[in-house]
Every structure is written in C-alpha cells, then in structure tokens.
PDB file of C-alpha atoms in Angstrom:
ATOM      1  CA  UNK J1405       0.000   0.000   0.000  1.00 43.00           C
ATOM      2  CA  UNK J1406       2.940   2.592   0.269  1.00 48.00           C
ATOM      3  CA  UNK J1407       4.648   1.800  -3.031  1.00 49.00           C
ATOM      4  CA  UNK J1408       1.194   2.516  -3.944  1.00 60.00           C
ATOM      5  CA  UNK J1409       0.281   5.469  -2.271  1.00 80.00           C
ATOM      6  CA  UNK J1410       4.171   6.704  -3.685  1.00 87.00           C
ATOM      7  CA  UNK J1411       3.116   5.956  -6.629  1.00 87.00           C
ATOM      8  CA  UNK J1412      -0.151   7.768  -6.658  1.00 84.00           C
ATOM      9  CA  UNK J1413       1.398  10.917  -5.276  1.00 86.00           C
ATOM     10  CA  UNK J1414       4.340  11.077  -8.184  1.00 87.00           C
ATOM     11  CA  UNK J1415       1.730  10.816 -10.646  1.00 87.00           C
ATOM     12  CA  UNK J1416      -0.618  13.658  -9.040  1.00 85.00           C
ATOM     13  CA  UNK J1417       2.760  15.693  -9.466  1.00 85.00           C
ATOM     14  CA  UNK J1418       3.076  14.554 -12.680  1.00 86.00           C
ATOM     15  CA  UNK J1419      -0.341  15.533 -14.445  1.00 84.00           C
ATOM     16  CA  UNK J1420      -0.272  18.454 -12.470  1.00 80.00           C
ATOM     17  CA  UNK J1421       2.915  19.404 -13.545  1.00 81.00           C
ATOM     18  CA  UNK J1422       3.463  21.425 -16.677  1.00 76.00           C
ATOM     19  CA  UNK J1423       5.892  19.325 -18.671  1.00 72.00           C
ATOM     20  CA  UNK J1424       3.830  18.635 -21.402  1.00 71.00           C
ATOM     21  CA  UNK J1425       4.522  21.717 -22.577  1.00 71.00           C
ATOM     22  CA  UNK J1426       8.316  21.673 -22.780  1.00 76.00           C
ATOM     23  CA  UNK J1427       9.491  22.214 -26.633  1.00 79.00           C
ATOM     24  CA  UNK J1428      11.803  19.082 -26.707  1.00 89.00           C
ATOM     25  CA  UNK J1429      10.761  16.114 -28.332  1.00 89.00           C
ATOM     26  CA  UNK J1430      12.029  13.895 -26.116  1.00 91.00           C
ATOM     27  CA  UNK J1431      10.373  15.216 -23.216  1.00 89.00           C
ATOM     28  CA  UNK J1432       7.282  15.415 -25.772  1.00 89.00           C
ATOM     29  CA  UNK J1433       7.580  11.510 -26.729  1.00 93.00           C
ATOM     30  CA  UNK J1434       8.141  10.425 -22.703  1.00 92.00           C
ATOM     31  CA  UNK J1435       5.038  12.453 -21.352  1.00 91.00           C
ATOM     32  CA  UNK J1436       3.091  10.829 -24.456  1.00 94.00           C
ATOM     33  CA  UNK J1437       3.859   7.629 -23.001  1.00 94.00           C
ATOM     34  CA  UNK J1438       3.452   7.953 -19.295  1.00 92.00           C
ATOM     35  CA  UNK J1439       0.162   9.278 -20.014  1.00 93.00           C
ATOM     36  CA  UNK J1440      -0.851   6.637 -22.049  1.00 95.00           C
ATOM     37  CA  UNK J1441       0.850   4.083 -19.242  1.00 94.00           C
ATOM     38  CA  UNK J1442      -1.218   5.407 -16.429  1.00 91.00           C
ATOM     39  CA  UNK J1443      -4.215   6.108 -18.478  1.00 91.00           C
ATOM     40  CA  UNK J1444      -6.343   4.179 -15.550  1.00 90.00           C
ATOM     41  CA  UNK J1445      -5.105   6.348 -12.726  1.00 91.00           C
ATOM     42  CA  UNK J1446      -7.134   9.145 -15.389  1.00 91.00           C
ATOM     43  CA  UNK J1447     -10.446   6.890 -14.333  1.00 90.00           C
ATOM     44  CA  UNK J1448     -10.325   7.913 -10.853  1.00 89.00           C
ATOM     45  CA  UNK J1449      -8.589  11.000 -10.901  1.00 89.00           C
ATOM     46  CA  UNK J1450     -10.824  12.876 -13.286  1.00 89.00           C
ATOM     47  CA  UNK J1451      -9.587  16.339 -12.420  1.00 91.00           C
ATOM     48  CA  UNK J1452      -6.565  15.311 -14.571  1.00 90.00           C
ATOM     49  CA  UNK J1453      -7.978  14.025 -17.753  1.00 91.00           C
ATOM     50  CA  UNK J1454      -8.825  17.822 -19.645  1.00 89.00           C
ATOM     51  CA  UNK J1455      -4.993  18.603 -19.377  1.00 88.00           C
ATOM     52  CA  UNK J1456      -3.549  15.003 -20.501  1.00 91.00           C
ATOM     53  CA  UNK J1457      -5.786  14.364 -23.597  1.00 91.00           C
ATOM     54  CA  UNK J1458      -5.483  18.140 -24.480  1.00 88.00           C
ATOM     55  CA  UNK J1459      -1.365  17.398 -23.798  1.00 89.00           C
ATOM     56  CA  UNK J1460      -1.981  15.026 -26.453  1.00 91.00           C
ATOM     57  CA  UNK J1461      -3.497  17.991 -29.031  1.00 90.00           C
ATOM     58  CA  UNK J1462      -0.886  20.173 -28.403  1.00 89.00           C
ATOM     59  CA  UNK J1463       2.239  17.767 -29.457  1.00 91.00           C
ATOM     60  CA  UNK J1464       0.227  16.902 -32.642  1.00 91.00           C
ATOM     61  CA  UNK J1465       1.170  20.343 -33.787  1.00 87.00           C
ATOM     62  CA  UNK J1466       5.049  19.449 -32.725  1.00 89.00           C
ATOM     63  CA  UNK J1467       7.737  19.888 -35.402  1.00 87.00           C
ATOM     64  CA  UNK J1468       8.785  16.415 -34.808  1.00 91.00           C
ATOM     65  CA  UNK J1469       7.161  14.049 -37.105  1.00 91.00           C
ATOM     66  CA  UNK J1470       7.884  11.331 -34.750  1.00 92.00           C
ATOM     67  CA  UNK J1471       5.589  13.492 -31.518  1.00 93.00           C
ATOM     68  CA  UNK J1472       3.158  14.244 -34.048  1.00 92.00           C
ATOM     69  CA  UNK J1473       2.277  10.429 -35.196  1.00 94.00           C
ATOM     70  CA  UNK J1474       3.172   9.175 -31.828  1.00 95.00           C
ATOM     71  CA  UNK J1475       0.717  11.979 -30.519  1.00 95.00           C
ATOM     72  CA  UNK J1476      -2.172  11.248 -32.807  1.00 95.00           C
ATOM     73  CA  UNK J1477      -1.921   7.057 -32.435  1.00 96.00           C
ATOM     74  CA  UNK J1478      -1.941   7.413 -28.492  1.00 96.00           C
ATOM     75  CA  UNK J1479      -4.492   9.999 -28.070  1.00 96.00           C
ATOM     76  CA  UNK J1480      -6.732   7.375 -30.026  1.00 96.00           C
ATOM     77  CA  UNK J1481      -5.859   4.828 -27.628  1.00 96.00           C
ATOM     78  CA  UNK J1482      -5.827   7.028 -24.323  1.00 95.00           C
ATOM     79  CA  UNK J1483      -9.547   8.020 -25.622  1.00 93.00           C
ATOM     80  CA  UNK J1484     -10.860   4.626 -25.916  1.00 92.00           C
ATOM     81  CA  UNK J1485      -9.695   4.086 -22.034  1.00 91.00           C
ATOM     82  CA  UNK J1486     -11.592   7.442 -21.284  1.00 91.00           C
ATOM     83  CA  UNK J1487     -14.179   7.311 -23.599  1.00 86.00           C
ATOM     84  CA  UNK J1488     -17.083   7.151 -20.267  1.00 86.00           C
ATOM     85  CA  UNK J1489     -15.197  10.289 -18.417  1.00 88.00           C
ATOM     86  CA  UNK J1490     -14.432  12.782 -21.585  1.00 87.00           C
ATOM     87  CA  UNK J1491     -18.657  13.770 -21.740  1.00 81.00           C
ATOM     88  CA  UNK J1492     -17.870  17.255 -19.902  1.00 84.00           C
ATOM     89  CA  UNK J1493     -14.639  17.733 -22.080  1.00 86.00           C
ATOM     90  CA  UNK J1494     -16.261  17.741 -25.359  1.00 89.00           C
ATOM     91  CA  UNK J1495     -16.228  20.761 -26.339  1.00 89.00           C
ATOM     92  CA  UNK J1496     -12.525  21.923 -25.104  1.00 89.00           C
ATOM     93  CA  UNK J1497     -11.548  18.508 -27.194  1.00 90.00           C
ATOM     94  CA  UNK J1498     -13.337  19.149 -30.725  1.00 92.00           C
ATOM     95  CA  UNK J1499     -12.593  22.742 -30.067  1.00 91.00           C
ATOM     96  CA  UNK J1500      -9.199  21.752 -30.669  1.00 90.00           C
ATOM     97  CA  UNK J1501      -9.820  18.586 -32.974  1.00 91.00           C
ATOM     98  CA  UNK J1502     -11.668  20.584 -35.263  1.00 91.00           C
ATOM     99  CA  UNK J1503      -8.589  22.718 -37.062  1.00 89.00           C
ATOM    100  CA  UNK J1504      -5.871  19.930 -36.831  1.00 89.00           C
ATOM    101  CA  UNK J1505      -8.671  17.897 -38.865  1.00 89.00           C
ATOM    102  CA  UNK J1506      -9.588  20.597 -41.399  1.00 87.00           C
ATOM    103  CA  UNK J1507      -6.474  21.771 -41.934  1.00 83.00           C
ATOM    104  CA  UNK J1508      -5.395  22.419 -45.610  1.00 71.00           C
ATOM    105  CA  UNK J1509      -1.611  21.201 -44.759  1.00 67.00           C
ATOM    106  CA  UNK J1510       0.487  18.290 -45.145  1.00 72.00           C
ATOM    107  CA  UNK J1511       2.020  18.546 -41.844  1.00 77.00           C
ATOM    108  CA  UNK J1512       0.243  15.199 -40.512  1.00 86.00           C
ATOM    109  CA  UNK J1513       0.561  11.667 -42.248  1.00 90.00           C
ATOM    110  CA  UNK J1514      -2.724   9.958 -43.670  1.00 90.00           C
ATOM    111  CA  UNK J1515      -2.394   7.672 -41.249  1.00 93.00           C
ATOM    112  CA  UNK J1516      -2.026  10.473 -38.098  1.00 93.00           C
ATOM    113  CA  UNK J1517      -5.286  11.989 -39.561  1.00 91.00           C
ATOM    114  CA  UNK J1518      -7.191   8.486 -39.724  1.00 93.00           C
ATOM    115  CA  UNK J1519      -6.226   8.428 -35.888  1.00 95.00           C
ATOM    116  CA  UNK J1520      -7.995  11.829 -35.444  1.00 94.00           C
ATOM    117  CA  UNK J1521     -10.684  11.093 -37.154  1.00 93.00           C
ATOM    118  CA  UNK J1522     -11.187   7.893 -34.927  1.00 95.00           C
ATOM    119  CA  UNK J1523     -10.602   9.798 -31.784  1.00 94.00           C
ATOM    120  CA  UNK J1524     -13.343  12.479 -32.873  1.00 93.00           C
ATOM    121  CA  UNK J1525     -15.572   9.521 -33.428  1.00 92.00           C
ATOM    122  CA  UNK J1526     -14.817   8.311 -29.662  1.00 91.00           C
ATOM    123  CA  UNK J1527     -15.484  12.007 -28.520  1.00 91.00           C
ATOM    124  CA  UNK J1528     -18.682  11.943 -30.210  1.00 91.00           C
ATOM    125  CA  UNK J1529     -19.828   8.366 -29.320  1.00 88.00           C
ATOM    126  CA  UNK J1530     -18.986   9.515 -25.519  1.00 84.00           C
ATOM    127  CA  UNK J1531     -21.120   8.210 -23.112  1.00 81.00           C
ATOM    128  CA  UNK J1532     -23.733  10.652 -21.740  1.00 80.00           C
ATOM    129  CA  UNK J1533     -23.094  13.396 -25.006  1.00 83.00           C
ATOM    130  CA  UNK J1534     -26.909  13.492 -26.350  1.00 87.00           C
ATOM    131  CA  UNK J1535     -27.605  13.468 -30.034  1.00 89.00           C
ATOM    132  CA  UNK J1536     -28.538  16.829 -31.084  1.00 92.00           C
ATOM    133  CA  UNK J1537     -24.687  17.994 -29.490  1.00 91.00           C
ATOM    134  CA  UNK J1538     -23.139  15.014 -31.284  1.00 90.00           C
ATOM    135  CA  UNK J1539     -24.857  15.569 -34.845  1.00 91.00           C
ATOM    136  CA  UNK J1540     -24.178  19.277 -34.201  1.00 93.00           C
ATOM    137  CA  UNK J1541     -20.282  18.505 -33.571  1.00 92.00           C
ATOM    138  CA  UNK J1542     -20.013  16.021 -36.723  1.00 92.00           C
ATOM    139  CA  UNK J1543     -21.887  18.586 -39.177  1.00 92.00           C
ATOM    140  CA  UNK J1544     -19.645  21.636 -38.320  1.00 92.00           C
ATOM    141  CA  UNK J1545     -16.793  18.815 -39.272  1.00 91.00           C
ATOM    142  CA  UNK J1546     -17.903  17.069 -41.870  1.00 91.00           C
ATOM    143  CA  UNK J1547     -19.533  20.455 -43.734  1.00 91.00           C
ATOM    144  CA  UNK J1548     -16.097  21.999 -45.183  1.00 88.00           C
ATOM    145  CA  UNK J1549     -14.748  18.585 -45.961  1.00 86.00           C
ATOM    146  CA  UNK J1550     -17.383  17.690 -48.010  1.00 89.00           C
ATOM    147  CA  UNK J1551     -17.540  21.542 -49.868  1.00 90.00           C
ATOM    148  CA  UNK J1552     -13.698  20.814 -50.564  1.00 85.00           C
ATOM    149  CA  UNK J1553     -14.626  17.245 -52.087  1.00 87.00           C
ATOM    150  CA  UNK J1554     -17.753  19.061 -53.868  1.00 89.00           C
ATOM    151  CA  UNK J1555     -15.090  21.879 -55.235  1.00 86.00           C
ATOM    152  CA  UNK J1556     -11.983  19.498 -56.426  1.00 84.00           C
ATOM    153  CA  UNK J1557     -15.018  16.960 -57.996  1.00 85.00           C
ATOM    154  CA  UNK J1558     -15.994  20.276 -60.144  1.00 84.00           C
ATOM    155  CA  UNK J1559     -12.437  21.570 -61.019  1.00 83.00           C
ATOM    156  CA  UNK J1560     -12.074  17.950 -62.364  1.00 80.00           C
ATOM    157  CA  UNK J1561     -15.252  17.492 -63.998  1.00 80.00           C
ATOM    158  CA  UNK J1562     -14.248  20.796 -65.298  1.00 76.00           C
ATOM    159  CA  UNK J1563     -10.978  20.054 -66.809  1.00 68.00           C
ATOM    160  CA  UNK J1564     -12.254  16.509 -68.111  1.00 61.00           C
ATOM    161  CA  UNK J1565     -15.104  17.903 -70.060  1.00 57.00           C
ATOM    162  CA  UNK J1566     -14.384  21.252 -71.124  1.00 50.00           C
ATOM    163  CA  UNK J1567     -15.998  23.354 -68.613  1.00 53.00           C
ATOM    164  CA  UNK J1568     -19.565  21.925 -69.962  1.00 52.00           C
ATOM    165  CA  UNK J1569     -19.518  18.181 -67.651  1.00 53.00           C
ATOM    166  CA  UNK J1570     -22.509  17.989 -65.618  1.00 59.00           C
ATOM    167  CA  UNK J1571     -23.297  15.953 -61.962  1.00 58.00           C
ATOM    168  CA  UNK J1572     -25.585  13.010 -62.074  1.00 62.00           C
ATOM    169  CA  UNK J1573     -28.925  13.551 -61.081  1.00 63.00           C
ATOM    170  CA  UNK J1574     -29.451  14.133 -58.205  1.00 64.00           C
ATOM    171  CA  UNK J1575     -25.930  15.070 -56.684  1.00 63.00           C
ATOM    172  CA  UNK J1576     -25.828  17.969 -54.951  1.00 61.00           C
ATOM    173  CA  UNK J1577     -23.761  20.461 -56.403  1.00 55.00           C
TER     174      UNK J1577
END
C-alpha cells in the first residue's frame, strides 16, 4: 500500500505538472507515453484528464514528425480508455480537434489523420453526449470537408469535359 500510495502521489505531481509543454521532443515523446501508461489512474482521478488528452493535441502540432504520429496514435488509444469520463470535455476537445482535422496542410501523415478522425468519433460516441450535441459537432466537421470534395469533384469534372460536364442527377452540387 505505500509503493502505492508513492506511486499515486508522483503521478498527481506529474499531471499536475506542466511538462507537457516543454518544446523538446524527447520530453514530448516520454510524457506521451506515461500518459498513455497510467491512463487508468485518469479513471479515478478525473480532475486530470482535460490537461492530458489536451497534452496530447498540443504535441500533434510538434515539429517532430515522430511526436506528431506518436501523438495522434496514443491519443486514439488514451480516448478509448476514457471514452465514459471525456462527456464534460467535449467541447474543449473538438474545439481543438476541429482545425488539426480541417487543416489544408500536409504537416500530418494519412495515417495520423485516420487516428484523429477515430478519436473524434470516440469524442462523439462519448457516453452521456446526447444526439442533437453530437450531430451538431459532426456537421460543423464534416460540412467543409465535403464543400472541398464538392469543389476538387468540379475543377475535375471541369478540366475533363471542357468546362460543360454535368453531376448526375441528383448530386448535390
């Protein structure tokens, strides 16, 4: 019970701690990790979750490839441990989801923003979030990827016919 009780208080200093916010990707790759390790202390100390999974947001903007796809894979897999304790941090989370998975860039891999998009589906399949929030959340996603899909599907139908190609019936346009 004291190894345990040792244990308990390093990690209280540890998510309340700061580090997650040092520059260097080393630090950034080890507090990935130990956050992911003790995921399950997260279930009973609650207070600590908003700052770890939004620790996790932050280093997918890193300049290190490596944080960013390490980032991205264990936020996934931290959120699937949390998924019944994130209800009251949805909007803090696809607050800062939203722009990492409509950005324009190349910055993350295909895979990294598969992860995301998993992990916004875990947000939004939280336990307790009611529907109306949820399909609100996935709308104000999904909307400007599917206008960008709608745009490059006209440039192309565009360029293939000669400015005169027409959608099927009964695509939008």
């Amino acid at each position: 019970a004291n190894t345990r009780s040792a244990l308990g208080t390093l990690l209280e200093m540890f998510f309340s701690c700061n580090c997650r916010s040092h520059s260097h990707p080393a630090v950034q790759r080890t507090y990935l990790e130990i956050v992911y390790r003790y995921s399950q202390f997260l279930q009973q100390q609650q207070q600590h979750i908003p700052n770890a999974l939004l620790g996790y947001l932050h280093a997918v903007g890193h300049s290190s490839a490596s944080v960013r796809s390490r980032a991205c894979y264990l936020f996934l897999r931290v959120l699937k441990t949390l998924r019944s304790q994130v209800g009251g941090h949805i909007a803090d989370l696809m607050g800062m989801m939203e722009p990492l998975l409509l950005a324009d860039t190349q910055a993350l891999e295909q895979q990294d923003r598969l992860f995301l998009f998993e992990a916004a589906g875990n947000v939004l399949g939280a336990e307790g979030l009611n529907h109306e929030t949820a399909a609100w959340y996935l709308t104000k996603l999904l909307e400007p990827l599917l206008e960008r899909m709608q745009n490059g599907a006209s440039r192309y139908m565009g360029a293939e016919g000669g400015g005169g190609a027409k959608f099927p019936p009964g695509c939008p346009r």
